[in-house]
């Protein structure tokens, strides 16, 4: 074969290959931009339909990508989501996050994700965190949609199960239960966090500042009992309404008391639920999180890495924290547990599009009221069942 013929064949092969790429790209663009067919179903919120969740996801300056990745990892059309970049972030970051949300076709279609426009302060160790969470809860209640549980997450968190797993397991859980890690054994926290009187400038100053301490301490209250525990909670809708709407004065009383407590986020919901006759027997003693602490423990758990993956899988927890941005273990969770592609929403039974290397199966959807748990749901189900046994035995109630 002569040199001219080889050159001609090479050119022909190159053109054919480029044509194939253009054809595949056109198919992908068409599937991504063409109008979707009308919903084959809309989210149903009844006692017989799978439970749904209201997620309050918070972050600060530099957390846009983290929050968006977490949103994709916990997304389901039946849920609602409120994303909050606190006052430490910029308006440009909030706009950037809103653009990312609108770039996902299913989120545009169901309209179940909102970004807080007017940011709240989140002073480290201050009560402004509770104010922001309560405001977030109020917004999610106003969004309505009949959700069942309110879940607080930060940009440093990540799920260890799919949303289908979570809904499936919670289908057998009474929808008036709260999941709050709590204890009345204050230990060292009594003298270091509860008795000192602190003021959070984030409540009344526009600029960022740190909490400051008063010179005197106060006694433990005798009108109610102080409880403390994990800052991360999963609250029933009825309990959140109790805290936000406040037809009883207890939530307001404890909010005023918690305003001057160090790390009020670890005291408020715990004390409200355990001092309320209506809710104290409906509070499961767990935050459903996997965390690893140094010995002796520091202020925060340590950051999780690939060496912690097996511990996370075996934990039976729903979420884990803390994670560095783009930590390699998050890719392991995406691949092995969530089955989530890069920059794509977590797939579930609701996704009915074709799965290939150039298309997203969740670009089309079917019945969003059907869930299909995976094999990781079993460990989480065992965790929940054990917790419910403890609750019934009263060994883990508000004591």
mmCIF file with all atom_site columns, N, CA and C in Angstrom, residues 23 32 50 74 82 84 111 114 122 131 139 153 178 180 185 187 196 215 234 245 276 314 377-379:
data_model
loop_
_atom_site.group_PDB
_atom_site.id
_atom_site.type_symbol
_atom_site.label_atom_id
_atom_site.label_alt_id
_atom_site.label_comp_id
_atom_site.label_asym_id
_atom_site.label_entity_id
_atom_site.label_seq_id
_atom_site.pdbx_PDB_ins_code
_atom_site.Cartn_x
_atom_site.Cartn_y
_atom_site.Cartn_z
_atom_site.occupancy
_atom_site.B_iso_or_equiv
_atom_site.pdbx_formal_charge
_atom_site.auth_seq_id
_atom_site.auth_comp_id
_atom_site.auth_asym_id
_atom_site.auth_atom_id
_atom_site.pdbx_PDB_model_num
ATOM 1  N N  . UNK A 1 23  ? -22.004 12.649 16.752 1.00 0.00 ? 23  UNK A N  1
ATOM 2  C CA . UNK A 1 23  ? -23.316 11.994 16.852 1.00 0.00 ? 23  UNK A CA 1
ATOM 3  C C  . UNK A 1 23  ? -23.661 11.661 18.303 1.00 0.00 ? 23  UNK A C  1
ATOM 4  N N  . UNK A 1 32  ? -30.290 15.869 27.392 1.00 0.00 ? 32  UNK A N  1
ATOM 5  C CA . UNK A 1 32  ? -30.092 16.748 28.544 1.00 0.00 ? 32  UNK A CA 1
ATOM 6  C C  . UNK A 1 32  ? -30.930 18.002 28.459 1.00 0.00 ? 32  UNK A C  1
ATOM 7  N N  . UNK A 1 50  ? -44.039 6.307  51.336 1.00 0.00 ? 50  UNK A N  1
ATOM 8  C CA . UNK A 1 50  ? -42.750 6.370  52.026 1.00 0.00 ? 50  UNK A CA 1
ATOM 9  C C  . UNK A 1 50  ? -42.562 7.736  52.684 1.00 0.00 ? 50  UNK A C  1
ATOM 10 N N  . UNK A 1 74  ? -27.742 13.451 48.611 1.00 0.00 ? 74  UNK A N  1
ATOM 11 C CA . UNK A 1 74  ? -28.927 13.165 49.437 1.00 0.00 ? 74  UNK A CA 1
ATOM 12 C C  . UNK A 1 74  ? -30.217 13.533 48.714 1.00 0.00 ? 74  UNK A C  1
ATOM 13 N N  . UNK A 1 82  ? -33.220 23.017 51.976 1.00 0.00 ? 82  UNK A N  1
ATOM 14 C CA . UNK A 1 82  ? -32.903 24.428 52.171 1.00 0.00 ? 82  UNK A CA 1
ATOM 15 C C  . UNK A 1 82  ? -31.397 24.535 52.373 1.00 0.00 ? 82  UNK A C  1
ATOM 16 N N  . UNK A 1 84  ? -28.074 26.873 53.085 1.00 0.00 ? 84  UNK A N  1
ATOM 17 C CA . UNK A 1 84  ? -27.747 28.131 53.757 1.00 0.00 ? 84  UNK A CA 1
ATOM 18 C C  . UNK A 1 84  ? -26.241 28.339 53.801 1.00 0.00 ? 84  UNK A C  1
ATOM 19 N N  . UNK A 1 111 ? -38.864 21.608 41.827 1.00 0.00 ? 111 UNK A N  1
ATOM 20 C CA . UNK A 1 111 ? -38.830 22.851 42.603 1.00 0.00 ? 111 UNK A CA 1
ATOM 21 C C  . UNK A 1 111 ? -38.721 22.626 44.099 1.00 0.00 ? 111 UNK A C  1
ATOM 22 N N  . UNK A 1 114 ? -34.319 25.121 47.732 1.00 0.00 ? 114 UNK A N  1
ATOM 23 C CA . UNK A 1 114 ? -34.243 26.577 47.867 1.00 0.00 ? 114 UNK A CA 1
ATOM 24 C C  . UNK A 1 114 ? -32.906 26.968 48.503 1.00 0.00 ? 114 UNK A C  1
ATOM 25 N N  . UNK A 1 122 ? -23.575 32.791 61.960 1.00 0.00 ? 122 UNK A N  1
ATOM 26 C CA . UNK A 1 122 ? -23.340 31.527 62.655 1.00 0.00 ? 122 UNK A CA 1
ATOM 27 C C  . UNK A 1 122 ? -22.048 31.666 63.457 1.00 0.00 ? 122 UNK A C  1
ATOM 28 N N  . UNK A 1 131 ? -30.681 30.036 66.214 1.00 0.00 ? 131 UNK A N  1
ATOM 29 C CA . UNK A 1 131 ? -31.591 30.964 65.533 1.00 0.00 ? 131 UNK A CA 1
ATOM 30 C C  . UNK A 1 131 ? -31.673 30.644 64.047 1.00 0.00 ? 131 UNK A C  1
ATOM 31 N N  . UNK A 1 139 ? -38.895 27.990 57.459 1.00 0.00 ? 139 UNK A N  1
ATOM 32 C CA . UNK A 1 139 ? -39.004 28.091 56.003 1.00 0.00 ? 139 UNK A CA 1
ATOM 33 C C  . UNK A 1 139 ? -39.443 26.754 55.405 1.00 0.00 ? 139 UNK A C  1
ATOM 34 N N  . UNK A 1 153 ? -27.699 19.058 58.424 1.00 0.00 ? 153 UNK A N  1
ATOM 35 C CA . UNK A 1 153 ? -26.405 18.634 57.900 1.00 0.00 ? 153 UNK A CA 1
ATOM 36 C C  . UNK A 1 153 ? -25.531 19.853 57.672 1.00 0.00 ? 153 UNK A C  1
ATOM 37 N N  . UNK A 1 178 ? -38.153 11.522 67.514 1.00 0.00 ? 178 UNK A N  1
ATOM 38 C CA . UNK A 1 178 ? -36.978 12.357 67.266 1.00 0.00 ? 178 UNK A CA 1
ATOM 39 C C  . UNK A 1 178 ? -35.722 11.530 67.496 1.00 0.00 ? 178 UNK A C  1
ATOM 40 N N  . UNK A 1 180 ? -32.171 12.318 68.766 1.00 0.00 ? 180 UNK A N  1
ATOM 41 C CA . UNK A 1 180 ? -31.329 13.332 69.398 1.00 0.00 ? 180 UNK A CA 1
ATOM 42 C C  . UNK A 1 180 ? -30.414 12.635 70.402 1.00 0.00 ? 180 UNK A C  1
ATOM 43 N N  . UNK A 1 185 ? -26.382 13.896 82.251 1.00 0.00 ? 185 UNK A N  1
ATOM 44 C CA . UNK A 1 185 ? -25.105 13.814 82.975 1.00 0.00 ? 185 UNK A CA 1
ATOM 45 C C  . UNK A 1 185 ? -24.142 14.801 82.331 1.00 0.00 ? 185 UNK A C  1
ATOM 46 N N  . UNK A 1 187 ? -21.433 16.331 83.402 1.00 0.00 ? 187 UNK A N  1
ATOM 47 C CA . UNK A 1 187 ? -20.005 16.142 83.602 1.00 0.00 ? 187 UNK A CA 1
ATOM 48 C C  . UNK A 1 187 ? -19.244 17.453 83.529 1.00 0.00 ? 187 UNK A C  1
ATOM 49 N N  . UNK A 1 196 ? -21.286 28.994 82.779 1.00 0.00 ? 196 UNK A N  1
ATOM 50 C CA . UNK A 1 196 ? -20.807 30.304 82.311 1.00 0.00 ? 196 UNK A CA 1
ATOM 51 C C  . UNK A 1 196 ? -21.885 31.053 81.539 1.00 0.00 ? 196 UNK A C  1
ATOM 52 N N  . UNK A 1 215 ? -18.459 37.982 83.633 1.00 0.00 ? 215 UNK A N  1
ATOM 53 C CA . UNK A 1 215 ? -17.520 37.709 84.727 1.00 0.00 ? 215 UNK A CA 1
ATOM 54 C C  . UNK A 1 215 ? -18.063 36.707 85.737 1.00 0.00 ? 215 UNK A C  1
ATOM 55 N N  . UNK A 1 234 ? -32.177 14.764 64.020 1.00 0.00 ? 234 UNK A N  1
ATOM 56 C CA . UNK A 1 234 ? -33.250 14.434 63.081 1.00 0.00 ? 234 UNK A CA 1
ATOM 57 C C  . UNK A 1 234 ? -34.553 14.553 63.861 1.00 0.00 ? 234 UNK A C  1
ATOM 58 N N  . UNK A 1 245 ? -43.559 27.055 66.369 1.00 0.00 ? 245 UNK A N  1
ATOM 59 C CA . UNK A 1 245 ? -44.841 27.727 66.590 1.00 0.00 ? 245 UNK A CA 1
ATOM 60 C C  . UNK A 1 245 ? -45.069 28.048 68.064 1.00 0.00 ? 245 UNK A C  1
ATOM 61 N N  . UNK A 1 276 ? -40.361 18.109 77.896 1.00 0.00 ? 276 UNK A N  1
ATOM 62 C CA . UNK A 1 276 ? -41.744 18.162 77.433 1.00 0.00 ? 276 UNK A CA 1
ATOM 63 C C  . UNK A 1 276 ? -42.438 16.837 77.698 1.00 0.00 ? 276 UNK A C  1
ATOM 64 N N  . UNK A 1 314 ? -19.470 -0.437 58.278 1.00 0.00 ? 314 UNK A N  1
ATOM 65 C CA . UNK A 1 314 ? -19.947 -1.356 59.314 1.00 0.00 ? 314 UNK A CA 1
ATOM 66 C C  . UNK A 1 314 ? -20.710 -0.644 60.430 1.00 0.00 ? 314 UNK A C  1
ATOM 67 N N  . UNK A 1 377 ? -28.860 -1.046 53.292 1.00 0.00 ? 377 UNK A N  1
ATOM 68 C CA . UNK A 1 377 ? -29.984 -0.680 54.159 1.00 0.00 ? 377 UNK A CA 1
ATOM 69 C C  . UNK A 1 377 ? -30.096 -1.612 55.361 1.00 0.00 ? 377 UNK A C  1
ATOM 70 N N  . UNK A 1 378 ? -29.605 -2.834 55.227 1.00 0.00 ? 378 UNK A N  1
ATOM 71 C CA . UNK A 1 378 ? -29.784 -3.825 56.295 1.00 0.00 ? 378 UNK A CA 1
ATOM 72 C C  . UNK A 1 378 ? -29.086 -3.412 57.582 1.00 0.00 ? 378 UNK A C  1
ATOM 73 N N  . UNK A 1 379 ? -27.849 -2.925 57.492 1.00 0.00 ? 379 UNK A N  1
ATOM 74 C CA . UNK A 1 379 ? -27.136 -2.514 58.699 1.00 0.00 ? 379 UNK A CA 1
ATOM 75 C C  . UNK A 1 379 ? -27.815 -1.310 59.351 1.00 0.00 ? 379 UNK A C  1
#
